[in-house]
Amino acid sequence: MSHRVLIIGAGGVGRVVTHKCAQLPEVFGEIMLASRTKSKCDSIAAELKRPIQTAGVDADNVPELVALLNDFKPEVVINVALPYQDLTIMDACLEAGVHYIDTANYEPRDVAKFEYHWQWAYQEKFKQAGLTALLGCGFDPGVTNVYTAYAMKHHFSKIDTLDIIDCNAGDHGKAFATNFNPEINLREVTANGRYWENGQWVETKPLEIKRSFSFPDGIGPKNIYCLYHEELESLVKHFDIRRARFWMTFGDQYIKHMEVLVNVGMTGIHPVMHKGTPIIPIEFLKTLLPEPGTLGPDTKGKTCIGNWIEGTGKDGKPKRYYVYNICDHEECYKETNSQGVSYTTGVPAMIAARQLLTNPAEYRQPGVWNVEQLNPDPFMDDLNKYGLPWVETWPSEPLPGEA
């Protein structure tokens, strides 16, 4: 049985989601791609081997969204627009009676603070409507959450420490660029860090904690920095974990450019007056920087994202476990005209939609869910089938920098 899906957002991730859905006509029989700029949707549609519908829509406008939903009548919306727009799209889905999936949690425009509580508050509304909302179904959050659930189900009786480690070892040849939406990326990196330890959050200065980690598959040693990432909030809610941290790689050149931009105020999120006109510095900076969706043709190298978990195994003995995925930027571009960072986010969003539509007993329960609350096994199987194969290892040494 084939189904109708509406994808909102025509950036790099939207391109990947659309390509991957189009590859499965037996599941996604009718596809619509919508964005504020319809021409972007039309450009992506022209890349496909099968026809899809496109539309222009303002994702900040609930009545406009509802009208589109009522006209196209999708069973599920895959939201890969801006995190600022999560709540308006959720409101529209409730009004139109449509299931909801996203890849990043809600974040107010005027506060650099991304938390799940705004979306978790929709639990009863979705439950009473008989609708499902699956939150954070990209890679991190998303696959990293599924990795944790899978580890807990199959390998651990107790998780002591969780370290999510995200490496983009790709080179796009630009002096400075971000691999996903610059506005979101820079807000994330320049904010104070946080990690969970002994039942409370420990706050750090931006990029204060630095380590070196040797990545597999020929990537080698890279500097990793501890910062806050949204999946930590849901994972420590749903699992009893003593310490949970998130790490990301940044090159020296990226750090240098970012420090200068912060120092001169270009990452500010509040309006300033320029020649009598209010502008938000980070939005202006986004206009100047390369569009992430254009980086694909020039990006070479790999990504490696995984979970390093230590704790007590099912046999009662200490266990150390590292599960990860390797993605090649050039291979991703050959398949979807997008680089690996977009690919690793877009593929899991398609998988979440496939599971919701074809596995309703496990993935279509009424309410608002983070993906780690569901059975990880079918999701893990689909990762291997649809482009994000994972590798399990059992390291003999502790995480670098740990006693």
mmCIF file of C-alpha atoms in Angstrom:
data_model
loop_
_atom_site.group_PDB
_atom_site.id
_atom_site.type_symbol
_atom_site.label_atom_id
_atom_site.label_comp_id
_atom_site.label_asym_id
_atom_site.label_seq_id
_atom_site.Cartn_x
_atom_site.Cartn_y
_atom_site.Cartn_z
ATOM 1 C CA MET A 1 0.000 0.000 0.000
ATOM 2 C CA SER A 2 1.376 3.405 -0.945
ATOM 3 C CA HIS A 3 0.888 6.585 1.046
ATOM 4 C CA ARG A 4 0.932 10.366 0.726
ATOM 5 C CA VAL A 5 3.729 12.382 2.342
ATOM 6 C CA LEU A 6 4.255 16.139 2.544
ATOM 7 C CA ILE A 7 7.853 17.315 3.011
ATOM 8 C CA ILE A 8 8.250 20.898 4.252
ATOM 9 C CA GLY A 9 11.650 22.496 3.643
ATOM 10 C CA ALA A 10 13.714 22.584 0.459
ATOM 11 C CA GLY A 11 17.246 22.967 1.794
ATOM 12 C CA GLY A 12 19.938 20.300 1.707
ATOM 13 C CA VAL A 13 18.111 17.979 4.096
ATOM 14 C CA GLY A 14 14.817 18.457 2.253
ATOM 15 C CA ARG A 15 16.556 17.460 -0.967
ATOM 16 C CA VAL A 16 17.800 14.207 0.617
ATOM 17 C CA VAL A 17 14.420 13.355 2.164
ATOM 18 C CA THR A 18 12.719 13.928 -1.176
ATOM 19 C CA HIS A 19 15.218 11.804 -3.093
ATOM 20 C CA LYS A 20 15.007 8.959 -0.578
ATOM 21 C CA CYS A 21 11.190 8.992 -0.458
ATOM 22 C CA ALA A 22 11.070 9.033 -4.253
ATOM 23 C CA GLN A 23 13.201 5.859 -4.292
ATOM 24 C CA LEU A 24 10.397 3.976 -2.466
ATOM 25 C CA PRO A 25 7.227 4.386 -4.559
ATOM 26 C CA GLU A 26 5.720 1.316 -2.914
ATOM 27 C CA VAL A 27 5.670 3.274 0.366
ATOM 28 C CA PHE A 28 5.541 6.911 -0.717
ATOM 29 C CA GLY A 29 3.115 6.751 -3.609
ATOM 30 C CA GLU A 30 2.450 10.487 -3.726
ATOM 31 C CA ILE A 31 4.957 13.100 -2.621
ATOM 32 C CA MET A 32 4.631 16.861 -2.258
ATOM 33 C CA LEU A 33 7.600 19.119 -1.460
ATOM 34 C CA ALA A 34 6.701 22.552 -0.097
ATOM 35 C CA SER A 35 8.745 25.575 0.901
ATOM 36 C CA ARG A 36 8.414 29.331 1.130
ATOM 37 C CA THR A 37 10.269 29.472 -2.203
ATOM 38 C CA LYS A 38 8.513 27.156 -4.650
ATOM 39 C CA SER A 39 11.310 27.453 -7.214
ATOM 40 C CA LYS A 40 13.622 25.573 -4.827
ATOM 41 C CA CYS A 41 11.089 22.740 -4.689
ATOM 42 C CA ASP A 42 10.778 22.716 -8.472
ATOM 43 C CA SER A 43 14.558 22.493 -8.819
ATOM 44 C CA ILE A 44 14.686 19.427 -6.546
ATOM 45 C CA ALA A 45 11.704 17.857 -8.319
ATOM 46 C CA ALA A 46 13.541 18.169 -11.631
ATOM 47 C CA GLU A 47 16.348 15.954 -10.268
ATOM 48 C CA LEU A 48 14.042 12.990 -9.655
ATOM 49 C CA LYS A 49 13.212 10.020 -11.867
ATOM 50 C CA ARG A 50 9.502 10.207 -10.984
ATOM 51 C CA PRO A 51 7.089 13.144 -10.785
ATOM 52 C CA ILE A 52 6.177 14.782 -7.497
ATOM 53 C CA GLN A 53 4.034 17.787 -6.611
ATOM 54 C CA THR A 54 5.464 21.060 -5.320
ATOM 55 C CA ALA A 55 3.949 24.031 -3.520
ATOM 56 C CA GLY A 56 4.807 27.342 -1.927
ATOM 57 C CA VAL A 57 3.874 27.714 1.732
ATOM 58 C CA ASP A 58 4.729 29.996 4.647
ATOM 59 C CA ALA A 59 5.556 27.599 7.485
ATOM 60 C CA ASP A 60 5.013 30.411 10.024
ATOM 61 C CA ASN A 61 1.372 30.716 8.931
ATOM 62 C CA VAL A 62 -0.914 28.064 10.452
ATOM 63 C CA PRO A 63 -4.006 28.791 8.273
ATOM 64 C CA GLU A 64 -1.845 28.615 5.139
ATOM 65 C CA LEU A 65 -0.353 25.309 6.274
ATOM 66 C CA VAL A 66 -3.783 23.907 7.132
ATOM 67 C CA ALA A 67 -5.110 24.880 3.711
ATOM 68 C CA LEU A 68 -2.236 23.033 2.028
ATOM 69 C CA LEU A 69 -2.722 19.962 4.229
ATOM 70 C CA ASN A 70 -6.452 19.888 3.558
ATOM 71 C CA ASP A 71 -5.832 20.216 -0.170
ATOM 72 C CA PHE A 72 -3.107 17.548 -0.535
ATOM 73 C CA LYS A 73 -4.339 15.313 2.313
ATOM 74 C CA PRO A 74 -1.027 13.681 3.332
ATOM 75 C CA GLU A 75 -0.900 11.011 6.007
ATOM 76 C CA VAL A 76 2.324 12.427 7.443
ATOM 77 C CA VAL A 77 4.327 15.646 7.338
ATOM 78 C CA ILE A 78 8.125 15.457 7.397
ATOM 79 C CA ASN A 79 9.217 18.822 8.763
ATOM 80 C CA VAL A 80 12.742 19.774 7.690
ATOM 81 C CA ALA A 81 12.100 23.518 7.786
ATOM 82 C CA LEU A 82 13.628 25.783 10.459
ATOM 83 C CA PRO A 83 13.338 24.732 14.132
ATOM 84 C CA TYR A 84 11.506 28.028 14.767
ATOM 85 C CA GLN A 85 8.609 26.623 12.745
ATOM 86 C CA ASP A 86 8.082 23.319 14.576
ATOM 87 C CA LEU A 87 5.143 24.516 16.662
ATOM 88 C CA THR A 88 3.207 26.147 13.825
ATOM 89 C CA ILE A 89 3.568 22.980 11.751
ATOM 90 C CA MET A 90 2.495 20.836 14.724
ATOM 91 C CA ASP A 91 -0.540 23.103 15.219
ATOM 92 C CA ALA A 92 -1.437 22.717 11.545
ATOM 93 C CA CYS A 93 -1.078 18.931 11.722
ATOM 94 C CA LEU A 94 -3.430 18.810 14.704
ATOM 95 C CA GLU A 95 -6.019 20.920 12.927
ATOM 96 C CA ALA A 96 -5.810 18.929 9.692
ATOM 97 C CA GLY A 97 -5.463 15.471 11.280
ATOM 98 C CA VAL A 98 -1.983 14.605 9.984
ATOM 99 C CA HIS A 99 0.914 12.736 11.654
ATOM 100 C CA TYR A 100 4.129 14.717 12.254
ATOM 101 C CA ILE A 101 7.895 14.023 12.051
ATOM 102 C CA ASP A 102 10.830 16.407 12.513
ATOM 103 C CA THR A 103 14.619 16.289 12.827
ATOM 104 C CA ALA A 104 15.335 19.126 15.285
ATOM 105 C CA ASN A 105 13.523 20.412 18.345
ATOM 106 C CA TYR A 106 11.797 23.758 18.646
ATOM 107 C CA GLU A 107 13.900 26.851 19.239
ATOM 108 C CA PRO A 108 12.511 30.385 19.688
ATOM 109 C CA ARG A 109 13.870 32.943 17.220
ATOM 110 C CA ASP A 110 14.890 35.395 19.926
ATOM 111 C CA VAL A 111 16.423 32.961 22.451
ATOM 112 C CA ALA A 112 19.364 30.684 21.652
ATOM 113 C CA LYS A 113 17.865 27.864 23.695
ATOM 114 C CA PHE A 114 16.664 24.653 22.116
ATOM 115 C CA GLU A 115 14.667 22.410 24.437
ATOM 116 C CA TYR A 116 11.966 19.782 24.034
ATOM 117 C CA HIS A 117 9.522 21.039 26.662
ATOM 118 C CA TRP A 118 7.604 23.166 24.165
ATOM 119 C CA GLN A 119 6.918 20.102 22.004
ATOM 120 C CA TRP A 120 6.467 17.636 24.866
ATOM 121 C CA ALA A 121 3.621 19.910 26.001
ATOM 122 C CA TYR A 122 1.691 18.725 22.908
ATOM 123 C CA GLN A 123 1.502 15.144 24.254
ATOM 124 C CA GLU A 124 -2.156 15.221 25.280
ATOM 125 C CA LYS A 125 -3.266 17.154 22.195
ATOM 126 C CA PHE A 126 -1.777 14.566 19.835
ATOM 127 C CA LYS A 127 -2.984 11.688 21.984
ATOM 128 C CA GLN A 128 -6.566 12.958 22.061
ATOM 129 C CA ALA A 129 -6.458 13.558 18.309
ATOM 130 C CA GLY A 130 -5.233 10.002 17.686
ATOM 131 C CA LEU A 131 -2.142 11.381 15.946
ATOM 132 C CA THR A 132 1.559 10.597 16.270
ATOM 133 C CA ALA A 133 4.415 13.105 16.492
ATOM 134 C CA LEU A 134 7.930 11.644 16.216
ATOM 135 C CA LEU A 135 10.536 14.164 17.349
ATOM 136 C CA GLY A 136 14.213 14.435 16.484
ATOM 137 C CA CYS A 137 14.426 11.895 13.654
ATOM 138 C CA GLY A 138 17.662 13.032 12.017
ATOM 139 C CA PHE A 139 21.047 11.569 12.916
ATOM 140 C CA ASP A 140 21.891 13.555 16.025
ATOM 141 C CA PRO A 141 19.265 13.732 17.365
ATOM 142 C CA GLY A 142 17.705 10.629 15.884
ATOM 143 C CA VAL A 143 20.042 7.778 15.029
ATOM 144 C CA THR A 144 22.139 8.495 18.125
ATOM 145 C CA ASN A 145 18.972 8.056 20.205
ATOM 146 C CA VAL A 146 18.194 4.787 18.421
ATOM 147 C CA TYR A 147 21.787 3.616 18.987
ATOM 148 C CA THR A 148 21.313 4.224 22.716
ATOM 149 C CA ALA A 149 18.010 2.352 22.838
ATOM 150 C CA TYR A 150 19.516 -0.531 20.835
ATOM 151 C CA ALA A 151 22.525 -0.734 23.156
ATOM 152 C CA MET A 152 20.258 -0.786 26.199
ATOM 153 C CA LYS A 153 17.997 -3.441 24.680
ATOM 154 C CA HIS A 154 20.716 -5.809 23.491
ATOM 155 C CA HIS A 155 23.992 -5.118 25.313
ATOM 156 C CA PHE A 156 23.576 -3.288 28.640
ATOM 157 C CA SER A 157 21.689 -3.732 31.877
ATOM 158 C CA LYS A 158 22.913 -0.291 33.010
ATOM 159 C CA ILE A 159 24.507 2.565 31.078
ATOM 160 C CA ASP A 160 26.985 4.535 33.167
ATOM 161 C CA THR A 161 28.380 6.948 30.579
ATOM 162 C CA LEU A 162 27.241 7.983 27.116
ATOM 163 C CA ASP A 163 29.430 10.043 24.780
ATOM 164 C CA ILE A 164 27.978 10.979 21.405
ATOM 165 C CA ILE A 165 30.813 11.900 19.050
ATOM 166 C CA ASP A 166 30.127 13.695 15.751
ATOM 167 C CA CYS A 167 32.915 14.128 13.209
ATOM 168 C CA ASN A 168 32.659 15.821 9.846
ATOM 169 C CA ALA A 169 36.046 15.188 8.247
ATOM 170 C CA GLY A 170 34.908 16.641 4.939
ATOM 171 C CA ASP A 171 36.639 19.465 3.093
ATOM 172 C CA HIS A 172 34.483 21.833 1.011
ATOM 173 C CA GLY A 173 37.355 24.052 -0.093
ATOM 174 C CA LYS A 174 35.822 27.243 1.335
ATOM 175 C CA ALA A 175 37.558 29.559 3.803
ATOM 176 C CA PHE A 176 34.519 29.362 6.091
ATOM 177 C CA ALA A 177 31.143 27.682 5.663
ATOM 178 C CA THR A 178 28.692 25.691 7.738
ATOM 179 C CA ASN A 179 27.444 22.274 6.659
ATOM 180 C CA PHE A 180 23.856 22.988 7.644
ATOM 181 C CA ASN A 181 21.803 26.146 8.194
ATOM 182 C CA PRO A 182 24.403 28.758 9.308
ATOM 183 C CA GLU A 183 21.973 30.491 11.631
ATOM 184 C CA ILE A 184 21.200 27.288 13.541
ATOM 185 C CA ASN A 185 24.760 25.968 13.428
ATOM 186 C CA LEU A 186 26.364 29.124 14.820
ATOM 187 C CA ARG A 187 23.726 29.618 17.518
ATOM 188 C CA GLU A 188 24.412 26.046 18.622
ATOM 189 C CA VAL A 189 28.195 26.336 18.698
ATOM 190 C CA THR A 190 28.479 29.775 20.306
ATOM 191 C CA ALA A 191 26.086 28.958 23.166
ATOM 192 C CA ASN A 192 27.348 27.758 26.536
ATOM 193 C CA GLY A 193 27.890 24.004 26.655
ATOM 194 C CA ARG A 194 26.098 21.603 28.987
ATOM 195 C CA TYR A 195 26.431 17.968 29.897
ATOM 196 C CA TRP A 196 24.579 15.689 32.308
ATOM 197 C CA GLU A 197 26.300 14.231 35.348
ATOM 198 C CA ASN A 198 24.976 12.746 38.588
ATOM 199 C CA GLY A 199 21.421 13.945 38.084
ATOM 200 C CA GLN A 200 22.113 17.534 37.079
ATOM 201 C CA TRP A 201 23.320 19.698 34.226
ATOM 202 C CA VAL A 202 26.883 20.994 34.322
ATOM 203 C CA GLU A 203 27.348 24.187 32.314
ATOM 204 C CA THR A 204 30.564 25.057 30.453
ATOM 205 C CA LYS A 205 31.783 27.982 28.407
ATOM 206 C CA PRO A 206 31.492 27.601 24.626
ATOM 207 C CA LEU A 207 33.956 24.942 23.418
ATOM 208 C CA GLU A 208 35.727 24.997 26.798
ATOM 209 C CA ILE A 209 36.394 21.232 26.947
ATOM 210 C CA LYS A 210 38.605 19.851 24.186
ATOM 211 C CA ARG A 211 39.948 16.361 23.542
ATOM 212 C CA SER A 212 41.536 14.413 20.707
ATOM 213 C CA PHE A 213 39.796 11.330 19.349
ATOM 214 C CA SER A 214 41.075 8.910 16.706
ATOM 215 C CA PHE A 215 38.242 8.144 14.312
ATOM 216 C CA PRO A 216 37.970 4.876 12.373
ATOM 217 C CA ASP A 217 38.059 4.130 8.647
ATOM 218 C CA GLY A 218 41.167 6.163 7.937
ATOM 219 C CA ILE A 219 39.831 9.462 9.296
ATOM 220 C CA GLY A 220 42.356 9.491 12.142
ATOM 221 C CA PRO A 221 42.779 11.884 15.095
ATOM 222 C CA LYS A 222 40.649 15.040 15.289
ATOM 223 C CA ASN A 223 39.979 17.639 17.962
ATOM 224 C CA ILE A 224 36.558 17.187 19.552
ATOM 225 C CA TYR A 225 34.758 19.792 21.661
ATOM 226 C CA CYS A 226 32.075 19.250 24.295
ATOM 227 C CA LEU A 227 28.882 21.187 23.637
ATOM 228 C CA TYR A 228 25.193 20.862 24.380
ATOM 229 C CA HIS A 229 23.001 18.992 21.927
ATOM 230 C CA GLU A 230 19.288 18.413 22.215
ATOM 231 C CA GLU A 231 19.259 14.599 22.301
ATOM 232 C CA LEU A 232 20.937 14.719 25.716
ATOM 233 C CA GLU A 233 17.743 16.171 27.182
ATOM 234 C CA SER A 234 15.512 13.341 26.013
ATOM 235 C CA LEU A 235 18.041 10.541 26.556
ATOM 236 C CA VAL A 236 18.635 11.352 30.229
ATOM 237 C CA LYS A 237 14.876 11.596 30.683
ATOM 238 C CA HIS A 238 14.189 8.177 29.191
ATOM 239 C CA PHE A 239 17.285 6.298 30.432
ATOM 240 C CA ASP A 240 19.062 6.218 33.776
ATOM 241 C CA ILE A 241 22.513 7.486 32.722
ATOM 242 C CA ARG A 242 25.059 8.848 35.180
ATOM 243 C CA ARG A 243 26.860 11.039 32.642
ATOM 244 C CA ALA A 244 25.930 12.009 29.087
ATOM 245 C CA ARG A 245 27.966 14.288 26.813
ATOM 246 C CA PHE A 246 28.003 15.381 23.191
ATOM 247 C CA TRP A 247 31.191 16.054 21.228
ATOM 248 C CA MET A 248 31.748 17.612 17.808
ATOM 249 C CA THR A 249 34.850 18.135 15.691
ATOM 250 C CA PHE A 250 35.928 21.595 14.554
ATOM 251 C CA GLY A 251 39.042 22.475 12.612
ATOM 252 C CA ASP A 252 41.361 25.270 13.695
ATOM 253 C CA GLN A 253 40.304 27.440 10.761
ATOM 254 C CA TYR A 254 36.626 27.114 11.658
ATOM 255 C CA ILE A 255 37.372 28.045 15.288
ATOM 256 C CA LYS A 256 39.434 31.070 14.205
ATOM 257 C CA HIS A 257 36.712 32.442 11.955
ATOM 258 C CA MET A 258 34.012 31.818 14.532
ATOM 259 C CA GLU A 259 35.939 33.613 17.288
ATOM 260 C CA VAL A 260 36.282 36.686 15.088
ATOM 261 C CA LEU A 261 32.584 36.639 14.156
ATOM 262 C CA VAL A 262 31.599 36.375 17.828
ATOM 263 C CA ASN A 263 33.984 39.149 18.851
ATOM 264 C CA VAL A 264 32.619 41.615 16.293
ATOM 265 C CA GLY A 265 28.997 40.773 17.104
ATOM 266 C CA MET A 266 28.098 39.017 13.867
ATOM 267 C CA THR A 267 26.545 36.034 15.682
ATOM 268 C CA GLY A 268 24.098 38.217 17.633
ATOM 269 C CA ILE A 269 20.428 37.178 17.600
ATOM 270 C CA HIS A 270 18.864 40.517 18.604
ATOM 271 C CA PRO A 271 18.131 43.393 16.170
ATOM 272 C CA VAL A 272 20.601 46.244 15.710
ATOM 273 C CA MET A 273 19.974 49.421 13.740
ATOM 274 C CA HIS A 274 21.821 49.801 10.442
ATOM 275 C CA LYS A 275 21.151 53.001 8.490
ATOM 276 C CA GLY A 276 17.750 53.270 10.109
ATOM 277 C CA THR A 277 16.806 49.643 9.455
ATOM 278 C CA PRO A 278 16.731 46.928 12.126
ATOM 279 C CA ILE A 279 18.731 43.837 11.157
ATOM 280 C CA ILE A 280 19.620 40.691 13.073
ATOM 281 C CA PRO A 281 23.391 40.143 12.690
ATOM 282 C CA ILE A 282 23.304 36.347 12.442
ATOM 283 C CA GLU A 283 20.592 36.494 9.767
ATOM 284 C CA PHE A 284 22.706 38.956 7.771
ATOM 285 C CA LEU A 285 25.727 36.681 8.213
ATOM 286 C CA LYS A 286 23.669 33.766 6.885
ATOM 287 C CA THR A 287 23.085 35.777 3.712
ATOM 288 C CA LEU A 288 26.834 36.264 3.243
ATOM 289 C CA LEU A 289 27.892 32.660 3.862
ATOM 290 C CA PRO A 290 27.694 29.880 1.256
ATOM 291 C CA GLU A 291 24.339 28.117 1.122
ATOM 292 C CA PRO A 292 24.982 24.643 2.649
ATOM 293 C CA GLY A 293 23.032 23.022 -0.165
ATOM 294 C CA THR A 294 25.609 24.303 -2.672
ATOM 295 C CA LEU A 295 28.578 22.636 -0.945
ATOM 296 C CA GLY A 296 27.855 19.130 -2.225
ATOM 297 C CA PRO A 297 29.773 19.181 -5.539
ATOM 298 C CA ASP A 298 33.017 20.304 -3.865
ATOM 299 C CA THR A 299 32.912 18.389 -0.571
ATOM 300 C CA LYS A 300 35.243 15.441 -0.190
ATOM 301 C CA GLY A 301 35.978 13.190 2.785
ATOM 302 C CA LYS A 302 33.805 11.388 5.323
ATOM 303 C CA THR A 303 31.566 11.819 8.319
ATOM 304 C CA CYS A 304 31.671 9.571 11.383
ATOM 305 C CA ILE A 305 28.930 9.818 14.003
ATOM 306 C CA GLY A 306 28.575 7.359 16.829
ATOM 307 C CA ASN A 307 27.934 6.546 20.472
ATOM 308 C CA TRP A 308 30.656 5.506 22.924
ATOM 309 C CA ILE A 309 28.877 3.767 25.802
ATOM 310 C CA GLU A 310 30.273 2.279 29.007
ATOM 311 C CA GLY A 311 28.381 0.458 31.718
ATOM 312 C CA THR A 312 27.283 -2.963 32.906
ATOM 313 C CA GLY A 313 26.555 -5.652 30.336
ATOM 314 C CA LYS A 314 23.683 -8.111 30.364
ATOM 315 C CA ASP A 315 26.096 -10.579 31.980
ATOM 316 C CA GLY A 316 26.764 -8.231 34.916
ATOM 317 C CA LYS A 317 30.321 -7.473 33.765
ATOM 318 C CA PRO A 318 31.761 -4.074 32.735
ATOM 319 C CA LYS A 319 31.182 -3.366 29.032
ATOM 320 C CA ARG A 320 32.569 -0.782 26.628
ATOM 321 C CA TYR A 321 30.772 -0.312 23.304
ATOM 322 C CA TYR A 322 31.224 1.982 20.289
ATOM 323 C CA VAL A 323 28.639 1.985 17.495
ATOM 324 C CA TYR A 324 29.019 4.353 14.548
ATOM 325 C CA ASN A 325 28.295 5.130 10.916
ATOM 326 C CA ILE A 326 30.707 6.273 8.223
ATOM 327 C CA CYS A 327 29.384 8.327 5.318
ATOM 328 C CA ASP A 328 31.315 9.402 2.230
ATOM 329 C CA HIS A 329 30.438 12.920 1.000
ATOM 330 C CA GLU A 330 31.081 12.135 -2.658
ATOM 331 C CA GLU A 331 28.951 8.985 -2.597
ATOM 332 C CA CYS A 332 26.129 10.927 -0.935
ATOM 333 C CA TYR A 333 26.315 13.562 -3.648
ATOM 334 C CA LYS A 334 26.209 10.958 -6.420
ATOM 335 C CA GLU A 335 22.984 9.572 -4.990
ATOM 336 C CA THR A 336 21.117 12.691 -3.832
ATOM 337 C CA ASN A 337 23.003 15.807 -5.023
ATOM 338 C CA SER A 338 23.746 16.598 -1.365
ATOM 339 C CA GLN A 339 26.776 16.319 0.906
ATOM 340 C CA GLY A 340 27.056 13.886 3.791
ATOM 341 C CA VAL A 341 25.799 16.131 6.599
ATOM 342 C CA SER A 342 22.473 16.617 4.814
ATOM 343 C CA TYR A 343 22.397 12.934 3.883
ATOM 344 C CA THR A 344 22.894 11.679 7.436
ATOM 345 C CA THR A 345 19.993 13.892 8.593
ATOM 346 C CA GLY A 346 17.632 13.239 5.703
ATOM 347 C CA VAL A 347 17.835 9.443 5.478
ATOM 348 C CA PRO A 348 16.649 8.841 9.081
ATOM 349 C CA ALA A 349 13.704 11.227 8.544
ATOM 350 C CA MET A 350 12.594 9.086 5.599
ATOM 351 C CA ILE A 351 13.075 5.928 7.690
ATOM 352 C CA ALA A 352 10.926 7.367 10.498
ATOM 353 C CA ALA A 353 8.166 8.112 7.983
ATOM 354 C CA ARG A 354 8.475 4.631 6.469
ATOM 355 C CA GLN A 355 8.171 3.052 9.899
ATOM 356 C CA LEU A 356 5.209 5.223 10.866
ATOM 357 C CA LEU A 357 3.367 4.319 7.660
ATOM 358 C CA THR A 358 4.228 0.604 7.428
ATOM 359 C CA ASN A 359 4.759 -0.403 11.071
ATOM 360 C CA PRO A 360 1.838 1.257 12.864
ATOM 361 C CA ALA A 361 1.830 -1.139 15.815
ATOM 362 C CA GLU A 362 5.242 0.126 16.942
ATOM 363 C CA TYR A 363 5.640 3.556 15.319
ATOM 364 C CA ARG A 364 2.143 5.044 15.149
ATOM 365 C CA GLN A 365 1.000 5.278 18.735
ATOM 366 C CA PRO A 366 -0.989 8.438 19.553
ATOM 367 C CA GLY A 367 1.046 11.082 21.338
ATOM 368 C CA VAL A 368 4.413 12.833 21.131
ATOM 369 C CA TRP A 369 7.466 10.565 21.152
ATOM 370 C CA ASN A 370 11.216 10.748 20.966
ATOM 371 C CA VAL A 371 12.489 7.974 18.767
ATOM 372 C CA GLU A 372 14.409 6.191 21.558
ATOM 373 C CA GLN A 373 11.062 5.408 23.219
ATOM 374 C CA LEU A 374 10.171 3.060 20.340
ATOM 375 C CA ASN A 375 11.525 -0.352 19.341
ATOM 376 C CA PRO A 376 14.987 0.345 17.896
ATOM 377 C CA ASP A 377 15.327 -2.900 15.925
ATOM 378 C CA PRO A 378 13.298 -2.042 12.800
ATOM 379 C CA PHE A 379 14.916 1.395 12.624
ATOM 380 C CA MET A 380 18.386 -0.154 12.889
ATOM 381 C CA ASP A 381 17.501 -2.633 10.133
ATOM 382 C CA ASP A 382 16.384 0.212 7.872
ATOM 383 C CA LEU A 383 19.616 2.135 8.472
ATOM 384 C CA ASN A 384 21.490 -0.785 6.921
ATOM 385 C CA LYS A 385 19.030 -1.029 4.028
ATOM 386 C CA TYR A 386 18.792 2.624 3.065
ATOM 387 C CA GLY A 387 22.289 4.071 3.170
ATOM 388 C CA LEU A 388 23.510 4.468 6.755
ATOM 389 C CA PRO A 389 25.065 1.110 7.736
ATOM 390 C CA TRP A 390 26.389 0.893 11.271
ATOM 391 C CA VAL A 391 29.411 -0.796 12.821
ATOM 392 C CA GLU A 392 29.612 -2.214 16.349
ATOM 393 C CA THR A 393 32.939 -2.432 18.208
ATOM 394 C CA TRP A 394 33.974 -3.256 21.754
ATOM 395 C CA PRO A 395 37.021 -1.065 22.573
ATOM 396 C CA SER A 396 39.598 -2.354 25.008
ATOM 397 C CA GLU A 397 40.725 1.105 26.153
ATOM 398 C CA PRO A 398 38.643 3.890 27.757
ATOM 399 C CA LEU A 399 37.603 7.027 25.917
ATOM 400 C CA PRO A 400 40.685 9.254 25.410
ATOM 401 C CA GLY A 401 41.102 11.683 28.283
ATOM 402 C CA GLU A 402 39.257 9.508 30.782
ATOM 403 C CA ALA A 403 40.942 7.970 33.805
#
